[in-house]
Amino acid sequence: MNEINSSLYIEVAVPFPVYNTYIYKVPEQYADLIAPGSRVFVPFGSKRTTGYVLGFAKAKEFKGKILSILDLLDSKPIFPKNMIPFFKWASDYYIYPIGEAIKSALPKKVDFYEQTFFSITNAGKEFIKTEENFSAQKKILESLIKKDLTIKGLRAKFGDSAPASLLYSIEKKGFVKKYSKIKGKSSFKRRIKKDRLGEKIIRDAPYPLTKEQASVIESINSSLFNGFKTFLLAGVTGSGKTEVYMNIAAKTIEKGLSVILMVPEISLISQIERRFKARFGETVAVLHSSLAAGERYFEWMKILNKEAKIAIGARSALFAPFENLGAIIVDEEHDTSYKDSGGFGYNAKDLASVRAKLANAIAILGSATPSVASYYNVISEKYEGLYLKNRIKKRVLPNVEIVDMRQKKDLKGIKKFITSELKLAIADNLKIKKQTLLFLNRRGFANLSICAQCASPLRCKRCDISLTLHQKDNIYRCHLCGYFQSVNAVCNVCGSNSIKKLGFGTEKIEAAINSLFSNAKTIRIDKDTTKKKGSLVRLLKKIKNKKADIIIGTQMIAKGHDFPDITLAGIICADISLNFPDFRAGEQTFQLLAQVAGRAGRGDLKGRVILQTFNPDHFAILSAKEQDFIKFYNQDIVFRKGLNYPPFSRLIQIKIEGKDKKKALQTAYNIGELCKDLTGKKAKNSIEILGPVESPIAKIASMFRWQILIKGTNSSTLRRFANKLFFDNQKAFKVSGIKTTIDVDPIFMM
Ligand code: ADP
Ligand code: ZN
Ligand code: ZN
């Protein structure tokens, strides 16, 4: 019989920066076991690597020598076959190598797989005694007396004189026995019965729905098993969105389908996880990055083995290996942490709709402050909009009072930022023994230390951003790369030792509050106080147990938590993020402020918010005051349309970084020229090239940074353009010592 025809061939993706897939031959002994979604061990160039089986292939179409796989790493696929078109779509859209895309979708740091070990049998031992020839067979058997080994291990020892086929023939003779063992499995405790604050999770039952909830559920339900659709659930904070998610999840499970629930990264101890576990118990799998490797493996297997019907996690939960998906829910859909900032650069919120579509499922995006892009999709009838306008139990939204900081110019220093209005409100709140939250937007806050002589700011030598004073440690620190300088540092422009501090951080606010309210217990939640593992949980526990009267915090505290005793929220300076060089600055400011305001008054008492700002008339501030996202949208969309920003256009950003300044600039310039050539020839009117320009943060960790922004009115024209640019000019992109990244639909453009 013709050998070619009887052989089995597979298509394999390898985790390397390559955009093709590769064909391998499958030795006979693996033929019955191999399936799409399995991992194989393959030779690749001069290396050997894990690869992912994407399907079976025909050898005829390939010229040249086809290599055989070296080993099969799983006896069962580690992701279902029907996820392969999804991986292909994502890899294509984000112009990212498919093997690397799959690798980053699988639980990280866990090189887990079922390994096949060989052990010698008594017959094998007898054979060695009688066999006089010094054969490869004998060598292998002798080494197995000392220790059981895998094919990989045997190969490491004997090289190619121990081919898999020889082993399998020895096995057939009965000299060795195969067994499997899981690699990467470690011991760990299950967390299902306690939440992350260590409190018991008691099973609960659904609430009787409110009229609004019932009507929203009715709309979703009517299309739940009717093919793909995306819903945007816009519901004010505390309007019962989570109860809606749980209701839909229950219905989906009833039909034998499964559910993915995504939550933003920050919610380490998200309330929602606790509530889902209370409602659904053992059937919930959790895919957090905070889990230990063994735990993550365990949760992944629970899904694969169909013991879990619901997967909850941050953006990587998008890749939960469900074969029969019914619904994907994205909570806090406006949150930018759904965008991966690594190489893959996928947006899990956008991909939620794609995966749902390929699985014929539904996607639900929920938020109190929906993103402009998502609401635009409702307006243009791509999504169906659903609304929860009232808080549960008729709890009213907090009352937001705006304090105009422009009137406070005469006050000096830090105290200027604790206005008399805020001070009074805190005092009142302390009197009724309720908790106060003070919020400072640290992101981008210019905690500027400047030279009194020449006014130059103290900057990080590597990152070109200003350093922040850390009083406790007596140092100035760079928040991007960690570089630090002693407080005794002199100005690196003129050498003067008179450095003055403008601006301030949470530490300063805490000190000021302590001096103003010496009897109050304060705690601070920011990057510095939560560095140690478990410290955030400890601080949150303190809030929950009322061991703190005043909580001073950053973004970390803005979302996902539900503390009923916080009745006052003070926003120290609402404007900070408004000044970012980014077209989403207004949107992100609005969302952040509305979310912080939403933290107040979650219990039975009405909440109060003091919002201090230098821009009391800005529409982002005014819409946040009213927690009215449509009001914000209606103004922001006009600005976006005027400047042809998304959602009216799509963006692809090329980032060029390198330690060699000249080389980085030259690479950026070369790619820029290629862009211009290509626009000249093609798609002239619909593609616009911005740059190359130095990035707003021109240097991070000694890397000089440049960027080119490609703007396209039509998504597919833009993608074709980017593909052509990249794949026809690989040389221009692959420059030694220079990192080029293609960011499709960029969000972090600094
Ligand atoms: P959101 O997710 O919109 O912030 P939640 O789902 O957390 O709102 O609901 C707010 C509070 O109201 C929660 O404590 C929740 O348990 C409660 N709740 C939700 N739905 C109902 C209902 N139908 N009846 C009574 N209480 C409800
Ligand atoms: Zn730095
Ligand atoms: Zn100076």
mmCIF file of C-alpha atoms in Angstrom, residues 54-290:
data_model
loop_
_atom_site.group_PDB
_atom_site.id
_atom_site.type_symbol
_atom_site.label_atom_id
_atom_site.label_comp_id
_atom_site.label_asym_id
_atom_site.label_seq_id
_atom_site.Cartn_x
_atom_site.Cartn_y
_atom_site.Cartn_z
ATOM 1 C CA LEU A 54 -5.845 22.629 14.705
ATOM 2 C CA GLY A 55 -7.153 19.855 12.477
ATOM 3 C CA PHE A 56 -6.344 17.061 10.069
ATOM 4 C CA ALA A 57 -4.651 17.834 6.779
ATOM 5 C CA LYS A 58 -3.946 16.336 3.390
ATOM 6 C CA ALA A 59 -0.295 15.701 2.613
ATOM 7 C CA LYS A 60 -0.730 16.080 -1.138
ATOM 8 C CA GLU A 61 -0.836 19.842 -0.933
ATOM 9 C CA PHE A 62 2.595 20.079 0.613
ATOM 10 C CA LYS A 63 5.879 19.777 -1.085
ATOM 11 C CA GLY A 64 9.079 18.934 0.712
ATOM 12 C CA LYS A 65 9.716 16.725 3.673
ATOM 13 C CA ILE A 66 7.026 16.474 6.282
ATOM 14 C CA LEU A 67 8.317 15.773 9.770
ATOM 15 C CA SER A 68 6.646 13.542 12.302
ATOM 16 C CA ILE A 69 5.434 14.680 15.667
ATOM 17 C CA LEU A 70 7.651 13.512 18.517
ATOM 18 C CA ASP A 71 4.977 13.017 21.101
ATOM 19 C CA LEU A 72 1.347 13.519 21.925
ATOM 20 C CA LEU A 73 1.037 15.497 25.153
ATOM 21 C CA ASP A 74 -2.648 15.059 25.973
ATOM 22 C CA SER A 75 -4.830 12.004 25.839
ATOM 23 C CA LYS A 76 -7.812 14.334 25.525
ATOM 24 C CA PRO A 77 -7.943 17.790 23.841
ATOM 25 C CA ILE A 78 -7.297 20.693 26.205
ATOM 26 C CA PHE A 79 -9.672 22.984 24.358
ATOM 27 C CA PRO A 80 -12.710 22.008 22.313
ATOM 28 C CA LYS A 81 -12.479 21.778 18.548
ATOM 29 C CA ASN A 82 -15.169 24.389 18.017
ATOM 30 C CA MET A 83 -12.944 27.062 19.590
ATOM 31 C CA ILE A 84 -10.454 26.748 16.746
ATOM 32 C CA PRO A 85 -12.335 29.032 14.311
ATOM 33 C CA PHE A 86 -12.497 31.564 17.168
ATOM 34 C CA PHE A 87 -8.744 31.426 17.733
ATOM 35 C CA LYS A 88 -8.218 31.807 14.005
ATOM 36 C CA TRP A 89 -10.507 34.806 13.841
ATOM 37 C CA ALA A 90 -8.819 36.541 16.790
ATOM 38 C CA SER A 91 -5.323 35.864 15.498
ATOM 39 C CA ASP A 92 -6.294 37.242 12.116
ATOM 40 C CA TYR A 93 -8.018 40.349 13.440
ATOM 41 C CA TYR A 94 -5.296 41.318 15.893
ATOM 42 C CA ILE A 95 -2.516 40.355 13.459
ATOM 43 C CA TYR A 96 -1.010 38.094 16.090
ATOM 44 C CA PRO A 97 0.564 34.662 15.581
ATOM 45 C CA ILE A 98 -2.043 31.988 16.168
ATOM 46 C CA GLY A 99 0.216 29.673 18.182
ATOM 47 C CA GLU A 100 1.086 32.494 20.550
ATOM 48 C CA ALA A 101 -2.564 33.521 20.759
ATOM 49 C CA ILE A 102 -3.541 30.014 21.845
ATOM 50 C CA LYS A 103 -0.647 29.844 24.278
ATOM 51 C CA SER A 104 -1.733 33.053 25.979
ATOM 52 C CA ALA A 105 -5.319 31.806 26.171
ATOM 53 C CA LEU A 106 -4.334 28.730 28.144
ATOM 54 C CA PRO A 107 -3.752 29.120 31.902
ATOM 55 C CA LYS A 108 -0.440 30.825 32.374
ATOM 56 C CA LYS A 109 2.634 29.439 34.056
ATOM 57 C CA VAL A 110 1.096 26.027 34.119
ATOM 58 C CA ASP A 111 2.892 23.817 31.736
ATOM 59 C CA PHE A 112 0.413 21.169 32.651
ATOM 60 C CA TYR A 113 -0.240 18.093 30.683
ATOM 61 C CA GLU A 114 -0.841 14.471 31.046
ATOM 62 C CA GLN A 115 2.480 12.792 30.547
ATOM 63 C CA THR A 116 2.811 9.234 29.471
ATOM 64 C CA PHE A 117 5.405 7.360 31.493
ATOM 65 C CA PHE A 118 6.914 4.015 30.716
ATOM 66 C CA SER A 119 7.831 1.512 33.418
ATOM 67 C CA ILE A 120 9.539 -1.794 32.997
ATOM 68 C CA THR A 121 7.550 -4.999 33.547
ATOM 69 C CA ASN A 122 8.772 -8.250 35.033
ATOM 70 C CA ALA A 123 8.877 -9.670 31.538
ATOM 71 C CA GLY A 124 11.109 -6.768 30.590
ATOM 72 C CA LYS A 125 13.449 -7.477 33.500
ATOM 73 C CA GLU A 126 13.639 -11.129 32.501
ATOM 74 C CA PHE A 127 14.382 -10.096 28.930
ATOM 75 C CA ILE A 128 17.406 -8.017 29.952
ATOM 76 C CA LYS A 129 18.868 -10.989 31.771
ATOM 77 C CA THR A 130 18.602 -13.254 28.747
ATOM 78 C CA GLU A 131 19.416 -10.751 26.027
ATOM 79 C CA GLU A 132 23.124 -10.760 25.302
ATOM 80 C CA ASN A 133 23.237 -8.292 22.425
ATOM 81 C CA PHE A 134 23.798 -4.727 23.296
ATOM 82 C CA SER A 135 20.720 -3.347 21.534
ATOM 83 C CA ALA A 136 18.915 -0.034 21.766
ATOM 84 C CA GLN A 137 16.043 -1.980 23.194
ATOM 85 C CA LYS A 138 18.201 -3.283 26.001
ATOM 86 C CA LYS A 139 19.675 0.120 26.749
ATOM 87 C CA ILE A 140 16.223 1.589 27.168
ATOM 88 C CA LEU A 141 15.020 -1.201 29.400
ATOM 89 C CA GLU A 142 18.076 -0.940 31.596
ATOM 90 C CA SER A 143 17.545 2.729 32.185
ATOM 91 C CA LEU A 144 13.922 2.056 33.086
ATOM 92 C CA ILE A 145 15.010 -0.157 35.956
ATOM 93 C CA LYS A 146 16.299 2.929 37.732
ATOM 94 C CA LYS A 147 13.449 5.281 36.939
ATOM 95 C CA ASP A 148 10.232 5.490 34.943
ATOM 96 C CA LEU A 149 10.595 7.851 32.005
ATOM 97 C CA THR A 150 8.542 9.648 29.378
ATOM 98 C CA ILE A 151 9.246 9.519 25.657
ATOM 99 C CA LYS A 152 10.683 13.002 26.015
ATOM 100 C CA GLY A 153 12.923 11.866 28.859
ATOM 101 C CA LEU A 154 14.078 8.816 26.963
ATOM 102 C CA ARG A 155 14.835 10.902 23.954
ATOM 103 C CA ALA A 156 16.865 13.302 26.057
ATOM 104 C CA LYS A 157 18.902 10.339 27.206
ATOM 105 C CA PHE A 158 19.298 8.340 24.028
ATOM 106 C CA GLY A 159 18.655 10.841 21.257
ATOM 107 C CA ASP A 160 17.150 9.457 18.098
ATOM 108 C CA SER A 161 18.055 5.897 18.960
ATOM 109 C CA ALA A 162 14.909 5.877 21.087
ATOM 110 C CA PRO A 163 12.172 6.692 18.581
ATOM 111 C CA ALA A 164 8.591 6.517 19.759
ATOM 112 C CA SER A 165 7.995 3.599 17.396
ATOM 113 C CA LEU A 166 10.678 1.503 19.107
ATOM 114 C CA LEU A 167 9.072 2.162 22.474
ATOM 115 C CA TYR A 168 5.680 1.188 21.262
ATOM 116 C CA SER A 169 7.072 -2.012 19.818
ATOM 117 C CA ILE A 170 8.727 -2.798 23.133
ATOM 118 C CA GLU A 171 5.387 -2.128 24.769
ATOM 119 C CA LYS A 172 3.680 -4.549 22.387
ATOM 120 C CA LYS A 173 6.124 -7.225 23.447
ATOM 121 C CA GLY A 174 5.003 -6.649 27.029
ATOM 122 C CA PHE A 175 8.401 -5.448 28.307
ATOM 123 C CA VAL A 176 7.165 -2.027 29.361
ATOM 124 C CA LYS A 177 3.868 -0.610 30.567
ATOM 125 C CA LYS A 178 2.413 2.843 29.887
ATOM 126 C CA TYR A 179 0.665 4.983 32.473
ATOM 127 C CA SER A 180 -0.213 8.658 32.655
ATOM 128 C CA LYS A 181 0.499 11.268 35.253
ATOM 129 C CA ILE A 182 -0.468 14.924 35.403
ATOM 130 C CA LYS A 183 2.402 17.312 35.327
ATOM 131 C CA GLY A 184 2.108 20.733 36.991
ATOM 132 C CA LYS A 185 -0.540 19.672 39.470
ATOM 133 C CA SER A 186 0.092 20.919 42.958
ATOM 134 C CA SER A 187 -1.918 20.635 46.108
ATOM 135 C CA PHE A 188 -4.292 23.426 47.010
ATOM 136 C CA LYS A 189 -7.451 24.167 48.891
ATOM 137 C CA ARG A 190 -10.811 24.719 47.328
ATOM 138 C CA ARG A 191 -12.432 28.067 47.955
ATOM 139 C CA ILE A 192 -15.983 27.357 47.094
ATOM 140 C CA LYS A 193 -17.399 27.565 50.615
ATOM 141 C CA LYS A 194 -15.626 30.725 51.670
ATOM 142 C CA ASP A 195 -15.095 33.974 49.864
ATOM 143 C CA ARG A 196 -11.835 35.829 49.673
ATOM 144 C CA LEU A 197 -12.536 37.727 52.867
ATOM 145 C CA GLY A 198 -12.766 34.333 54.516
ATOM 146 C CA GLU A 199 -16.475 34.605 55.095
ATOM 147 C CA LYS A 200 -18.760 31.686 54.642
ATOM 148 C CA ILE A 201 -20.734 31.589 51.424
ATOM 149 C CA ILE A 202 -24.276 30.563 52.209
ATOM 150 C CA ARG A 203 -26.445 29.268 49.401
ATOM 151 C CA ASP A 204 -29.115 31.755 48.445
ATOM 152 C CA ALA A 205 -32.233 31.702 46.328
ATOM 153 C CA PRO A 206 -33.340 34.096 43.588
ATOM 154 C CA TYR A 207 -35.235 37.227 44.610
ATOM 155 C CA PRO A 208 -38.692 37.865 43.224
ATOM 156 C CA LEU A 209 -37.855 40.119 40.269
ATOM 157 C CA THR A 210 -38.750 43.757 40.069
ATOM 158 C CA LYS A 211 -40.870 44.872 37.112
ATOM 159 C CA GLU A 212 -37.855 46.384 35.384
ATOM 160 C CA GLN A 213 -35.755 43.264 35.896
ATOM 161 C CA ALA A 214 -38.567 41.041 34.651
ATOM 162 C CA SER A 215 -38.975 43.045 31.491
ATOM 163 C CA VAL A 216 -35.249 43.056 30.732
ATOM 164 C CA ILE A 217 -35.070 39.298 31.298
ATOM 165 C CA GLU A 218 -38.098 38.799 29.086
ATOM 166 C CA SER A 219 -36.317 40.579 26.212
ATOM 167 C CA ILE A 220 -33.138 38.566 26.616
ATOM 168 C CA ASN A 221 -34.976 35.316 27.100
ATOM 169 C CA SER A 222 -36.914 35.637 23.892
ATOM 170 C CA SER A 223 -33.674 35.402 21.941
ATOM 171 C CA LEU A 224 -31.638 33.296 24.346
ATOM 172 C CA PHE A 225 -31.876 30.123 22.271
ATOM 173 C CA ASN A 226 -32.582 31.815 19.012
ATOM 174 C CA GLY A 227 -29.142 32.485 17.673
ATOM 175 C CA PHE A 228 -26.562 35.169 18.175
ATOM 176 C CA LYS A 229 -27.321 38.616 19.554
ATOM 177 C CA THR A 230 -25.516 41.222 21.656
ATOM 178 C CA PHE A 231 -27.338 43.161 24.374
ATOM 179 C CA LEU A 232 -26.193 46.262 26.170
ATOM 180 C CA LEU A 233 -27.648 46.297 29.683
ATOM 181 C CA ALA A 234 -27.395 49.841 30.981
ATOM 182 C CA GLY A 235 -28.420 49.939 34.614
ATOM 183 C CA VAL A 236 -27.535 52.481 37.265
ATOM 184 C CA THR A 237 -25.413 51.241 40.172
ATOM 185 C CA GLY A 238 -27.497 49.082 42.480
ATOM 186 C CA SER A 239 -30.290 48.553 39.961
ATOM 187 C CA GLY A 240 -30.067 44.770 40.118
ATOM 188 C CA LYS A 241 -27.962 43.894 37.083
ATOM 189 C CA THR A 242 -26.252 41.035 38.891
ATOM 190 C CA GLU A 243 -29.619 39.501 39.677
ATOM 191 C CA VAL A 244 -30.414 39.703 35.949
ATOM 192 C CA TYR A 245 -27.142 37.956 35.069
ATOM 193 C CA MET A 246 -27.883 35.186 37.549
ATOM 194 C CA ASN A 247 -31.380 34.703 36.191
ATOM 195 C CA ILE A 248 -30.107 34.408 32.618
ATOM 196 C CA ALA A 249 -27.303 32.094 33.757
ATOM 197 C CA ALA A 250 -29.833 29.802 35.440
ATOM 198 C CA LYS A 251 -31.934 29.661 32.282
ATOM 199 C CA THR A 252 -28.888 28.921 30.155
ATOM 200 C CA ILE A 253 -27.746 26.078 32.390
ATOM 201 C CA GLU A 254 -31.249 24.634 32.398
ATOM 202 C CA LYS A 255 -30.940 24.240 28.653
ATOM 203 C CA GLY A 256 -27.702 22.331 29.064
ATOM 204 C CA LEU A 257 -25.553 25.228 27.901
ATOM 205 C CA SER A 258 -22.797 27.082 29.704
ATOM 206 C CA VAL A 259 -22.037 30.645 30.719
ATOM 207 C CA ILE A 260 -18.960 32.854 30.813
ATOM 208 C CA LEU A 261 -19.058 35.843 33.176
ATOM 209 C CA MET A 262 -16.266 38.358 32.806
ATOM 210 C CA VAL A 263 -15.427 40.957 35.453
ATOM 211 C CA PRO A 264 -12.717 43.627 35.438
ATOM 212 C CA GLU A 265 -9.285 42.719 36.584
ATOM 213 C CA ILE A 266 -9.274 44.914 39.665
ATOM 214 C CA SER A 267 -12.078 43.173 41.489
ATOM 215 C CA LEU A 268 -9.868 40.780 43.285
ATOM 216 C CA ILE A 269 -12.562 39.849 45.689
ATOM 217 C CA SER A 270 -15.443 40.711 43.533
ATOM 218 C CA GLN A 271 -18.808 40.681 45.108
ATOM 219 C CA ILE A 272 -20.176 39.096 41.990
ATOM 220 C CA GLU A 273 -18.049 35.976 42.315
ATOM 221 C CA ARG A 274 -19.319 35.492 45.831
ATOM 222 C CA ARG A 275 -22.917 35.929 44.743
ATOM 223 C CA PHE A 276 -22.607 33.495 41.848
ATOM 224 C CA LYS A 277 -21.073 30.908 44.140
ATOM 225 C CA ALA A 278 -23.848 31.434 46.653
ATOM 226 C CA ARG A 279 -26.414 30.861 43.909
ATOM 227 C CA PHE A 280 -24.749 28.162 41.814
ATOM 228 C CA GLY A 281 -22.250 26.457 44.146
ATOM 229 C CA GLU A 282 -19.952 23.800 42.718
ATOM 230 C CA THR A 283 -20.896 24.464 39.154
ATOM 231 C CA VAL A 284 -18.869 27.707 39.146
ATOM 232 C CA ALA A 285 -15.268 27.664 37.944
ATOM 233 C CA VAL A 286 -13.065 30.699 38.575
ATOM 234 C CA LEU A 287 -10.257 31.771 36.274
ATOM 235 C CA HIS A 288 -8.399 34.512 38.138
ATOM 236 C CA SER A 289 -4.807 35.489 37.704
ATOM 237 C CA SER A 290 -4.587 35.577 41.488
#
